[in-house]
Amino acid sequence: MTSEEAPAVREIAVVAFAQTDHRRSTEESSEVEMLMPVLHEVLAQTGLKTADIGFTCSGSSDYLAGRAFSFTLALDGVGAWPPISESHVEMDGAWALYEAWTKLLTGDADTALVYSYGKSSPGSLRDVLTRQLDPYYVAPLWPDSIALAALQAQALIDAGHTDEPALAAVGARSRADATANPHAQLKGQIPHGDHVVRPLRTGDCPPVGDGAAAVILAAGERARDLCARPAWIRGIDHRIEAHGLGVRDLTDSPSTRLAAEKAGAFEQPVDTAELHAPFTAQEVILRRALRLGDDVRVNPSGGALAANPVMAAGLIRIGEAAARIHRGDSDRALAHATSGPCLQQNLVAVLEGDPR
Amino acid sequence: MPDVLKAPLVVEFPFTRSLGPVQSAFLTGLRERVVLGVKTADGRTLVPPVEYDPATAEEIRDLVEVAPTGTVTTWAWNHEPRRGQPLGTPFAWVLVRLDGADTALLHALDAPGADSVHTGMRVRIRWAAERTGAITDIACFEPYDGEPHRPGGHTGEFEDPLTGIVAPARLDYTYSPGRAQSAYIDALSAQRTVGERCPSCRKVYVPPRGACPTCGVATKEQVEVGPRGTVTTFCIVNIKAAHTANLDIEVPYVYAHIALDGADLALHARIGGIPYDQVRMGLRVEPVWTEGARYPGYYRPTGEPDADYETYKELL
């Protein structure tokens, strides 16, 4: 290799994915008890033992648990003795996956276990999420997550990009698709319902629920050893926008578009897109930002409108996209995760299976 | 399956936050019924103001007064106000671009009903009667169809500027410790201590958390341990307890790790009934229960000979 040549980038793939059934409440279980079955399931899919994992990274939030350092208790589920190489993000597990991906790129590890979980049932999620807002100008007003999404939806309606019937159709399609997803919380015919915060109705909003998910990443030939058809991560990128809601154009998602561009999403068409759009109007925004045509299968899992375990729903989008590649239902899929109010932060991953 | 315990859990904290020069001017201005924005290098006026340009990350300090009147850029009708929100009656959340500003401020609009609100409608600030230098000094917005107010040209210099705010936060939870810890707490109410045995490595964990941290598997088999145990290590505490429930504990006192008989993990508790400087590793202890208590008040010496180091060295 000459000095002008770029070093070869390691190929990294999602090789296993598992998730819990998502439910309104799991009060009989602690976080680690809820999490352990999915950890065991991804390990079983690959035949790996906890001691074989090179790096472990998790995502969760203390504000859901109401307890500091809550993620440390969940570590009991991954066999953290003797000591392991481990990290945690106070974010959705999609960002934990990003960290694990960079760790594998460095060559320090060949396999990574990524998991995330959220139990929203102990608290009031609408109140809890206000604590992520600007503490000087916004949080003292306690605007809840649905109110902020409703401001975004109204802006979108005013801009002529959607209307209430179109939003109802997004919700109906999501919950109809979710009938094929045994883990979904809301499925089948769900009425559009009454306004929660107008213009959003219950059918435009995600269910509140508890759940967990886990994936295993592996590099190069290791991925082929562990999975018949690995879901190769061809690109992954995440971007953030200004925290001031009034600074942003709420009808657009330039951070999603930029992340998609950097992840290579626009270089070739995708056949599947798993979008983390907790509210119906956000799917409309993301489809436009990602230039998804009608020929792209969007959220065949039912998406976040069918199950939205906070902190795991983004990782589940990557997992669902990867699982479709594993099964041969997709050859090139886009997965998206979001965090913060009104699509403030966005992550896009492009996954591909080997040619058939 | 035993009944799972539940209890209210309130997390409440007064966050004390310092203000930078721009935030200080903005919030002090609200106290004085003056709304300030900040100008970016390309001439835009941001309200509420920030200290760094969101587009270029350049530091910005150029304060400029804007009007208390403005235009709604988007809205959402909130028919069921929640705790802490600006109004107790149904209201609209609004983003308002104040006259003279290029960005919008989030707040509440007091309006008679959803049908009276629309994007583009004109509004003005209704000031709170008592103002402290907070975003809530704006009580809300109200519909306004008069002429735009002219801003006064305030420089942002105040005689008595704020340097910080206190932002109280409260979240309410219903805490449930799950199956394993519920069983532990239930047993304690009968003055018994139960752990759970790992099906793989056979270790007994007390208190149980439902998983073995070594094997990463669920623990299910309940095992009664104690009541007696061995001090594996300890420290001498010289700081008086701050919590009112523990004010009667004199310092110095000893806090120790105690390996209950049959347990493979030491739990921690206070040692009493012996002068603090006579507590030692290997000391055999037993729990002392006070009337109506849900857990042992402290552990005291049993009078047995000290345990041999070999019997507890793995539990240090």
PDB file of C-alpha atoms in Angstrom, chain A residues 73-307:
ATOM      1  CA  LEU A  73     -28.112  -2.366  37.215  1.00  0.00           C
ATOM      2  CA  ALA A  74     -28.862  -3.581  33.700  1.00  0.00           C
ATOM      3  CA  LEU A  75     -25.206  -4.598  33.364  1.00  0.00           C
ATOM      4  CA  ASP A  76     -25.987  -7.648  35.507  1.00  0.00           C
ATOM      5  CA  GLY A  77     -27.681  -9.028  32.408  1.00  0.00           C
ATOM      6  CA  VAL A  78     -24.516  -9.028  30.280  1.00  0.00           C
ATOM      7  CA  GLY A  79     -22.223 -10.811  32.727  1.00  0.00           C
ATOM      8  CA  ALA A  80     -20.016  -7.859  33.643  1.00  0.00           C
ATOM      9  CA  TRP A  81     -17.772  -9.962  35.877  1.00  0.00           C
ATOM     10  CA  PRO A  82     -14.984 -10.585  35.087  1.00  0.00           C
ATOM     11  CA  PRO A  83     -14.630  -7.023  33.721  1.00  0.00           C
ATOM     12  CA  ILE A  84     -15.728  -6.299  30.148  1.00  0.00           C
ATOM     13  CA  SER A  85     -15.161  -3.486  27.653  1.00  0.00           C
ATOM     14  CA  GLU A  86     -18.343  -1.490  27.987  1.00  0.00           C
ATOM     15  CA  SER A  87     -19.866   1.920  27.349  1.00  0.00           C
ATOM     16  CA  HIS A  88     -23.229   3.622  27.672  1.00  0.00           C
ATOM     17  CA  VAL A  89     -25.028   6.504  25.989  1.00  0.00           C
ATOM     18  CA  GLU A  90     -27.888   8.413  27.607  1.00  0.00           C
ATOM     19  CA  MET A  91     -29.672   8.156  24.263  1.00  0.00           C
ATOM     20  CA  ASP A  92     -31.554   5.763  22.058  1.00  0.00           C
ATOM     21  CA  GLY A  93     -29.669   2.540  21.388  1.00  0.00           C
ATOM     22  CA  ALA A  94     -29.190   3.592  17.753  1.00  0.00           C
ATOM     23  CA  TRP A  95     -26.501   5.966  19.036  1.00  0.00           C
ATOM     24  CA  ALA A  96     -25.017   3.156  21.131  1.00  0.00           C
ATOM     25  CA  LEU A  97     -24.827   1.184  17.898  1.00  0.00           C
ATOM     26  CA  TYR A  98     -22.996   4.103  16.279  1.00  0.00           C
ATOM     27  CA  GLU A  99     -20.432   4.045  19.082  1.00  0.00           C
ATOM     28  CA  ALA A 100     -20.034   0.276  18.756  1.00  0.00           C
ATOM     29  CA  TRP A 101     -19.613   0.627  14.989  1.00  0.00           C
ATOM     30  CA  THR A 102     -16.757   3.140  15.460  1.00  0.00           C
ATOM     31  CA  LYS A 103     -15.180   0.824  18.051  1.00  0.00           C
ATOM     32  CA  LEU A 104     -15.224  -2.033  15.539  1.00  0.00           C
ATOM     33  CA  LEU A 105     -13.802   0.285  12.857  1.00  0.00           C
ATOM     34  CA  THR A 106     -10.752   0.894  15.049  1.00  0.00           C
ATOM     35  CA  GLY A 107     -10.038  -2.818  15.024  1.00  0.00           C
ATOM     36  CA  ASP A 108     -10.097  -3.021  18.827  1.00  0.00           C
ATOM     37  CA  ALA A 109     -12.947  -5.529  18.693  1.00  0.00           C
ATOM     38  CA  ASP A 110     -14.482  -7.928  16.168  1.00  0.00           C
ATOM     39  CA  THR A 111     -17.907  -8.273  17.762  1.00  0.00           C
ATOM     40  CA  ALA A 112     -20.154  -5.921  19.703  1.00  0.00           C
ATOM     41  CA  LEU A 113     -23.337  -6.327  21.688  1.00  0.00           C
ATOM     42  CA  VAL A 114     -25.618  -3.288  21.553  1.00  0.00           C
ATOM     43  CA  TYR A 115     -28.746  -3.066  23.629  1.00  0.00           C
ATOM     44  CA  SER A 116     -31.185  -0.492  24.865  1.00  0.00           C
ATOM     45  CA  TYR A 117     -34.314  -0.419  26.926  1.00  0.00           C
ATOM     46  CA  GLY A 118     -36.894   1.900  28.322  1.00  0.00           C
ATOM     47  CA  LYS A 119     -39.650   1.511  30.848  1.00  0.00           C
ATOM     48  CA  SER A 120     -41.984   4.455  30.454  1.00  0.00           C
ATOM     49  CA  SER A 121     -44.676   2.964  32.688  1.00  0.00           C
ATOM     50  CA  PRO A 122     -43.355   4.159  36.102  1.00  0.00           C
ATOM     51  CA  GLY A 123     -43.646   7.849  35.200  1.00  0.00           C
ATOM     52  CA  SER A 124     -45.535  10.210  32.939  1.00  0.00           C
ATOM     53  CA  LEU A 125     -43.638  10.204  29.660  1.00  0.00           C
ATOM     54  CA  ARG A 126     -45.093  13.522  28.493  1.00  0.00           C
ATOM     55  CA  ASP A 127     -43.718  15.187  31.630  1.00  0.00           C
ATOM     56  CA  VAL A 128     -40.443  13.263  31.645  1.00  0.00           C
ATOM     57  CA  LEU A 129     -39.573  14.355  28.099  1.00  0.00           C
ATOM     58  CA  THR A 130     -39.932  18.045  29.011  1.00  0.00           C
ATOM     59  CA  ARG A 131     -36.688  17.691  30.956  1.00  0.00           C
ATOM     60  CA  GLN A 132     -34.663  17.376  27.733  1.00  0.00           C
ATOM     61  CA  LEU A 133     -35.692  20.884  26.650  1.00  0.00           C
ATOM     62  CA  ASP A 134     -33.816  24.176  26.966  1.00  0.00           C
ATOM     63  CA  PRO A 135     -33.806  24.704  30.749  1.00  0.00           C
ATOM     64  CA  TYR A 136     -33.826  28.524  30.538  1.00  0.00           C
ATOM     65  CA  TYR A 137     -36.459  29.424  27.972  1.00  0.00           C
ATOM     66  CA  VAL A 138     -38.589  26.320  27.348  1.00  0.00           C
ATOM     67  CA  ALA A 139     -38.574  23.686  30.111  1.00  0.00           C
ATOM     68  CA  PRO A 140     -40.091  26.076  32.726  1.00  0.00           C
ATOM     69  CA  LEU A 141     -43.236  26.166  30.548  1.00  0.00           C
ATOM     70  CA  TRP A 142     -43.542  22.334  30.643  1.00  0.00           C
ATOM     71  CA  PRO A 143     -44.527  21.922  26.970  1.00  0.00           C
ATOM     72  CA  ASP A 144     -45.013  18.174  26.626  1.00  0.00           C
ATOM     73  CA  SER A 145     -43.814  15.954  23.795  1.00  0.00           C
ATOM     74  CA  ILE A 146     -47.225  15.743  22.106  1.00  0.00           C
ATOM     75  CA  ALA A 147     -47.697  19.539  22.227  1.00  0.00           C
ATOM     76  CA  LEU A 148     -44.361  20.097  20.470  1.00  0.00           C
ATOM     77  CA  ALA A 149     -45.153  17.450  17.849  1.00  0.00           C
ATOM     78  CA  ALA A 150     -48.536  19.123  17.344  1.00  0.00           C
ATOM     79  CA  LEU A 151     -46.847  22.489  16.618  1.00  0.00           C
ATOM     80  CA  GLN A 152     -44.786  20.701  13.994  1.00  0.00           C
ATOM     81  CA  ALA A 153     -47.858  18.976  12.510  1.00  0.00           C
ATOM     82  CA  GLN A 154     -49.750  22.281  12.243  1.00  0.00           C
ATOM     83  CA  ALA A 155     -46.780  23.905  10.533  1.00  0.00           C
ATOM     84  CA  LEU A 156     -46.767  21.030   8.043  1.00  0.00           C
ATOM     85  CA  ILE A 157     -50.505  21.377   7.410  1.00  0.00           C
ATOM     86  CA  ASP A 158     -50.148  25.160   6.980  1.00  0.00           C
ATOM     87  CA  ALA A 159     -47.358  24.564   4.463  1.00  0.00           C
ATOM     88  CA  GLY A 160     -49.720  22.366   2.437  1.00  0.00           C
ATOM     89  CA  HIS A 161     -47.615  19.205   2.806  1.00  0.00           C
ATOM     90  CA  THR A 162     -50.324  17.168   4.523  1.00  0.00           C
ATOM     91  CA  ASP A 163     -53.797  17.286   6.074  1.00  0.00           C
ATOM     92  CA  GLU A 164     -55.623  15.427   8.810  1.00  0.00           C
ATOM     93  CA  PRO A 165     -56.971  12.632   6.538  1.00  0.00           C
ATOM     94  CA  ALA A 166     -53.462  12.019   5.175  1.00  0.00           C
ATOM     95  CA  LEU A 167     -52.106  11.806   8.709  1.00  0.00           C
ATOM     96  CA  ALA A 168     -54.877   9.362   9.642  1.00  0.00           C
ATOM     97  CA  ALA A 169     -53.845   7.209   6.684  1.00  0.00           C
ATOM     98  CA  VAL A 170     -50.243   7.066   7.937  1.00  0.00           C
ATOM     99  CA  GLY A 171     -51.460   5.835  11.321  1.00  0.00           C
ATOM    100  CA  ALA A 172     -53.836   3.312   9.772  1.00  0.00           C
ATOM    101  CA  ARG A 173     -51.197   1.886   7.419  1.00  0.00           C
ATOM    102  CA  SER A 174     -48.689   1.572  10.294  1.00  0.00           C
ATOM    103  CA  ARG A 175     -51.045  -0.318  12.578  1.00  0.00           C
ATOM    104  CA  ALA A 176     -52.270  -2.507   9.714  1.00  0.00           C
ATOM    105  CA  ASP A 177     -48.648  -3.467   8.921  1.00  0.00           C
ATOM    106  CA  ALA A 178     -48.068  -4.127  12.618  1.00  0.00           C
ATOM    107  CA  THR A 179     -50.502  -7.048  12.554  1.00  0.00           C
ATOM    108  CA  ALA A 180     -47.607  -9.036  11.053  1.00  0.00           C
ATOM    109  CA  ASN A 181     -45.313  -7.961  13.912  1.00  0.00           C
ATOM    110  CA  PRO A 182     -45.752 -10.188  16.975  1.00  0.00           C
ATOM    111  CA  HIS A 183     -43.915  -7.644  19.178  1.00  0.00           C
ATOM    112  CA  ALA A 184     -46.064  -4.596  18.369  1.00  0.00           C
ATOM    113  CA  GLN A 185     -48.119  -2.919  21.047  1.00  0.00           C
ATOM    114  CA  LEU A 186     -50.806  -1.307  18.851  1.00  0.00           C
ATOM    115  CA  LYS A 187     -51.989  -3.201  15.785  1.00  0.00           C
ATOM    116  CA  GLY A 188     -55.012  -3.593  13.561  1.00  0.00           C
ATOM    117  CA  GLN A 189     -57.797  -1.099  13.152  1.00  0.00           C
ATOM    118  CA  ILE A 190     -57.237   1.724  15.612  1.00  0.00           C
ATOM    119  CA  PRO A 191     -59.585   4.709  15.363  1.00  0.00           C
ATOM    120  CA  HIS A 192     -58.005   8.076  14.538  1.00  0.00           C
ATOM    121  CA  GLY A 193     -59.573   9.140  17.834  1.00  0.00           C
ATOM    122  CA  ASP A 194     -60.005  12.473  19.568  1.00  0.00           C
ATOM    123  CA  HIS A 195     -57.559  15.341  19.643  1.00  0.00           C
ATOM    124  CA  VAL A 196     -54.825  15.012  22.229  1.00  0.00           C
ATOM    125  CA  VAL A 197     -53.258  18.331  21.334  1.00  0.00           C
ATOM    126  CA  ARG A 198     -54.864  19.632  18.148  1.00  0.00           C
ATOM    127  CA  PRO A 199     -54.168  18.878  15.315  1.00  0.00           C
ATOM    128  CA  LEU A 200     -52.810  15.560  16.640  1.00  0.00           C
ATOM    129  CA  ARG A 201     -55.302  12.859  17.570  1.00  0.00           C
ATOM    130  CA  THR A 202     -54.605   9.696  19.569  1.00  0.00           C
ATOM    131  CA  GLY A 203     -54.113   7.830  16.278  1.00  0.00           C
ATOM    132  CA  ASP A 204     -51.344  10.263  15.285  1.00  0.00           C
ATOM    133  CA  CYS A 205     -49.394   9.539  18.473  1.00  0.00           C
ATOM    134  CA  PRO A 206     -47.302   6.531  19.457  1.00  0.00           C
ATOM    135  CA  PRO A 207     -48.337   4.191  22.238  1.00  0.00           C
ATOM    136  CA  VAL A 208     -46.503   4.637  25.546  1.00  0.00           C
ATOM    137  CA  GLY A 209     -44.824   1.391  26.443  1.00  0.00           C
ATOM    138  CA  ASP A 210     -41.978  -0.607  27.937  1.00  0.00           C
ATOM    139  CA  GLY A 211     -39.543  -2.607  25.900  1.00  0.00           C
ATOM    140  CA  ALA A 212     -35.984  -3.554  25.041  1.00  0.00           C
ATOM    141  CA  ALA A 213     -33.939  -4.547  22.019  1.00  0.00           C
ATOM    142  CA  ALA A 214     -30.491  -5.919  21.259  1.00  0.00           C
ATOM    143  CA  VAL A 215     -28.322  -6.395  18.192  1.00  0.00           C
ATOM    144  CA  ILE A 216     -24.944  -7.962  17.597  1.00  0.00           C
ATOM    145  CA  LEU A 217     -22.443  -6.381  15.230  1.00  0.00           C
ATOM    146  CA  ALA A 218     -19.521  -8.239  13.727  1.00  0.00           C
ATOM    147  CA  ALA A 219     -16.652  -7.269  11.429  1.00  0.00           C
ATOM    148  CA  GLY A 220     -15.557  -8.881   8.181  1.00  0.00           C
ATOM    149  CA  GLU A 221     -15.388 -12.666   7.928  1.00  0.00           C
ATOM    150  CA  ARG A 222     -16.564 -12.942  11.526  1.00  0.00           C
ATOM    151  CA  ALA A 223     -19.919 -11.604  10.380  1.00  0.00           C
ATOM    152  CA  ARG A 224     -20.182 -14.302   7.683  1.00  0.00           C
ATOM    153  CA  ASP A 225     -19.358 -16.962  10.282  1.00  0.00           C
ATOM    154  CA  LEU A 226     -22.160 -15.753  12.554  1.00  0.00           C
ATOM    155  CA  CYS A 227     -24.918 -15.018  10.063  1.00  0.00           C
ATOM    156  CA  ALA A 228     -25.962 -16.582   6.747  1.00  0.00           C
ATOM    157  CA  ARG A 229     -26.755 -13.167   5.221  1.00  0.00           C
ATOM    158  CA  PRO A 230     -25.210 -10.327   7.240  1.00  0.00           C
ATOM    159  CA  ALA A 231     -26.735  -6.856   6.986  1.00  0.00           C
ATOM    160  CA  TRP A 232     -23.646  -4.829   6.071  1.00  0.00           C
ATOM    161  CA  ILE A 233     -23.597  -1.250   7.341  1.00  0.00           C
ATOM    162  CA  ARG A 234     -22.576   0.626   4.169  1.00  0.00           C
ATOM    163  CA  GLY A 235     -22.816   4.001   5.865  1.00  0.00           C
ATOM    164  CA  ILE A 236     -24.048   5.561   9.074  1.00  0.00           C
ATOM    165  CA  ASP A 237     -24.146   9.189  10.156  1.00  0.00           C
ATOM    166  CA  HIS A 238     -25.991  11.369  12.631  1.00  0.00           C
ATOM    167  CA  ARG A 239     -26.660  15.104  12.705  1.00  0.00           C
ATOM    168  CA  ILE A 240     -28.277  17.593  15.043  1.00  0.00           C
ATOM    169  CA  GLU A 241     -30.139  20.874  14.565  1.00  0.00           C
ATOM    170  CA  ALA A 242     -30.393  24.007  16.693  1.00  0.00           C
ATOM    171  CA  HIS A 243     -32.140  23.392  20.007  1.00  0.00           C
ATOM    172  CA  GLY A 244     -34.276  26.496  19.612  1.00  0.00           C
ATOM    173  CA  LEU A 245     -37.558  25.316  18.061  1.00  0.00           C
ATOM    174  CA  GLY A 246     -38.289  28.782  16.692  1.00  0.00           C
ATOM    175  CA  VAL A 247     -34.934  28.842  14.867  1.00  0.00           C
ATOM    176  CA  ARG A 248     -35.732  25.712  12.869  1.00  0.00           C
ATOM    177  CA  ASP A 249     -38.026  25.142   9.898  1.00  0.00           C
ATOM    178  CA  LEU A 250     -40.223  22.536  11.540  1.00  0.00           C
ATOM    179  CA  THR A 251     -41.634  21.383   8.197  1.00  0.00           C
ATOM    180  CA  ASP A 252     -38.254  20.074   7.079  1.00  0.00           C
ATOM    181  CA  SER A 253     -35.536  17.846   8.498  1.00  0.00           C
ATOM    182  CA  PRO A 254     -32.229  19.036   7.064  1.00  0.00           C
ATOM    183  CA  SER A 255     -30.297  16.996   9.636  1.00  0.00           C
ATOM    184  CA  THR A 256     -31.915  13.788   8.354  1.00  0.00           C
ATOM    185  CA  ARG A 257     -31.126  14.741   4.772  1.00  0.00           C
ATOM    186  CA  LEU A 258     -27.489  15.510   5.614  1.00  0.00           C
ATOM    187  CA  ALA A 259     -27.061  12.313   7.643  1.00  0.00           C
ATOM    188  CA  ALA A 260     -28.562  10.317   4.760  1.00  0.00           C
ATOM    189  CA  GLU A 261     -26.232  11.981   2.272  1.00  0.00           C
ATOM    190  CA  LYS A 262     -23.174  11.254   4.437  1.00  0.00           C
ATOM    191  CA  ALA A 263     -24.339   7.665   4.930  1.00  0.00           C
ATOM    192  CA  GLY A 264     -24.574   7.220   1.161  1.00  0.00           C
ATOM    193  CA  ALA A 265     -28.325   6.750   1.122  1.00  0.00           C
ATOM    194  CA  PHE A 266     -28.787   8.718  -2.090  1.00  0.00           C
ATOM    195  CA  GLU A 267     -26.126   6.851  -4.086  1.00  0.00           C
ATOM    196  CA  GLN A 268     -28.489   3.979  -4.941  1.00  0.00           C
ATOM    197  CA  PRO A 269     -32.178   3.451  -4.297  1.00  0.00           C
ATOM    198  CA  VAL A 270     -33.286   1.531  -1.217  1.00  0.00           C
ATOM    199  CA  ASP A 271     -36.155  -0.982  -1.233  1.00  0.00           C
ATOM    200  CA  THR A 272     -37.051  -0.619   2.455  1.00  0.00           C
ATOM    201  CA  ALA A 273     -37.014   2.246   4.961  1.00  0.00           C
ATOM    202  CA  GLU A 274     -37.540   1.833   8.675  1.00  0.00           C
ATOM    203  CA  LEU A 275     -38.249   5.383   9.875  1.00  0.00           C
ATOM    204  CA  HIS A 276     -38.357   6.379  13.512  1.00  0.00           C
ATOM    205  CA  ALA A 277     -41.370   8.685  13.252  1.00  0.00           C
ATOM    206  CA  PRO A 278     -43.256   8.604  16.553  1.00  0.00           C
ATOM    207  CA  PHE A 279     -45.882  10.988  15.145  1.00  0.00           C
ATOM    208  CA  THR A 280     -47.671  10.629  11.805  1.00  0.00           C
ATOM    209  CA  ALA A 281     -46.641  14.080  10.573  1.00  0.00           C
ATOM    210  CA  GLN A 282     -42.988  13.196  11.163  1.00  0.00           C
ATOM    211  CA  GLU A 283     -43.235  10.351   8.644  1.00  0.00           C
ATOM    212  CA  VAL A 284     -44.401  12.887   6.044  1.00  0.00           C
ATOM    213  CA  ILE A 285     -41.388  15.094   6.846  1.00  0.00           C
ATOM    214  CA  LEU A 286     -38.913  12.209   6.779  1.00  0.00           C
ATOM    215  CA  ARG A 287     -40.219  10.805   3.475  1.00  0.00           C
ATOM    216  CA  ARG A 288     -39.626  14.202   1.881  1.00  0.00           C
ATOM    217  CA  ALA A 289     -36.223  14.711   3.485  1.00  0.00           C
ATOM    218  CA  LEU A 290     -35.109  11.237   2.398  1.00  0.00           C
ATOM    219  CA  ARG A 291     -36.711  11.539  -1.073  1.00  0.00           C
ATOM    220  CA  LEU A 292     -38.473   8.192  -0.620  1.00  0.00           C
ATOM    221  CA  GLY A 293     -40.708   7.280  -3.517  1.00  0.00           C
ATOM    222  CA  ASP A 294     -43.901   5.267  -3.334  1.00  0.00           C
ATOM    223  CA  ASP A 295     -41.963   2.161  -4.403  1.00  0.00           C
ATOM    224  CA  VAL A 296     -40.041   2.097  -1.094  1.00  0.00           C
ATOM    225  CA  ARG A 297     -41.550  -0.127   1.599  1.00  0.00           C
ATOM    226  CA  VAL A 298     -41.822   2.177   4.621  1.00  0.00           C
ATOM    227  CA  ASN A 299     -42.062   0.706   8.125  1.00  0.00           C
ATOM    228  CA  PRO A 300     -43.267  -2.805   7.308  1.00  0.00           C
ATOM    229  CA  SER A 301     -42.866  -3.463  11.054  1.00  0.00           C
ATOM    230  CA  GLY A 302     -45.517  -0.855  11.846  1.00  0.00           C
ATOM    231  CA  GLY A 303     -42.851   1.573  13.044  1.00  0.00           C
ATOM    232  CA  ALA A 304     -42.943   3.699  16.163  1.00  0.00           C
ATOM    233  CA  LEU A 305     -46.695   4.265  15.784  1.00  0.00           C
ATOM    234  CA  ALA A 306     -47.154   0.584  16.646  1.00  0.00           C
ATOM    235  CA  ALA A 307     -44.500   0.363  19.387  1.00  0.00           C
TER     236      ALA A 307
END
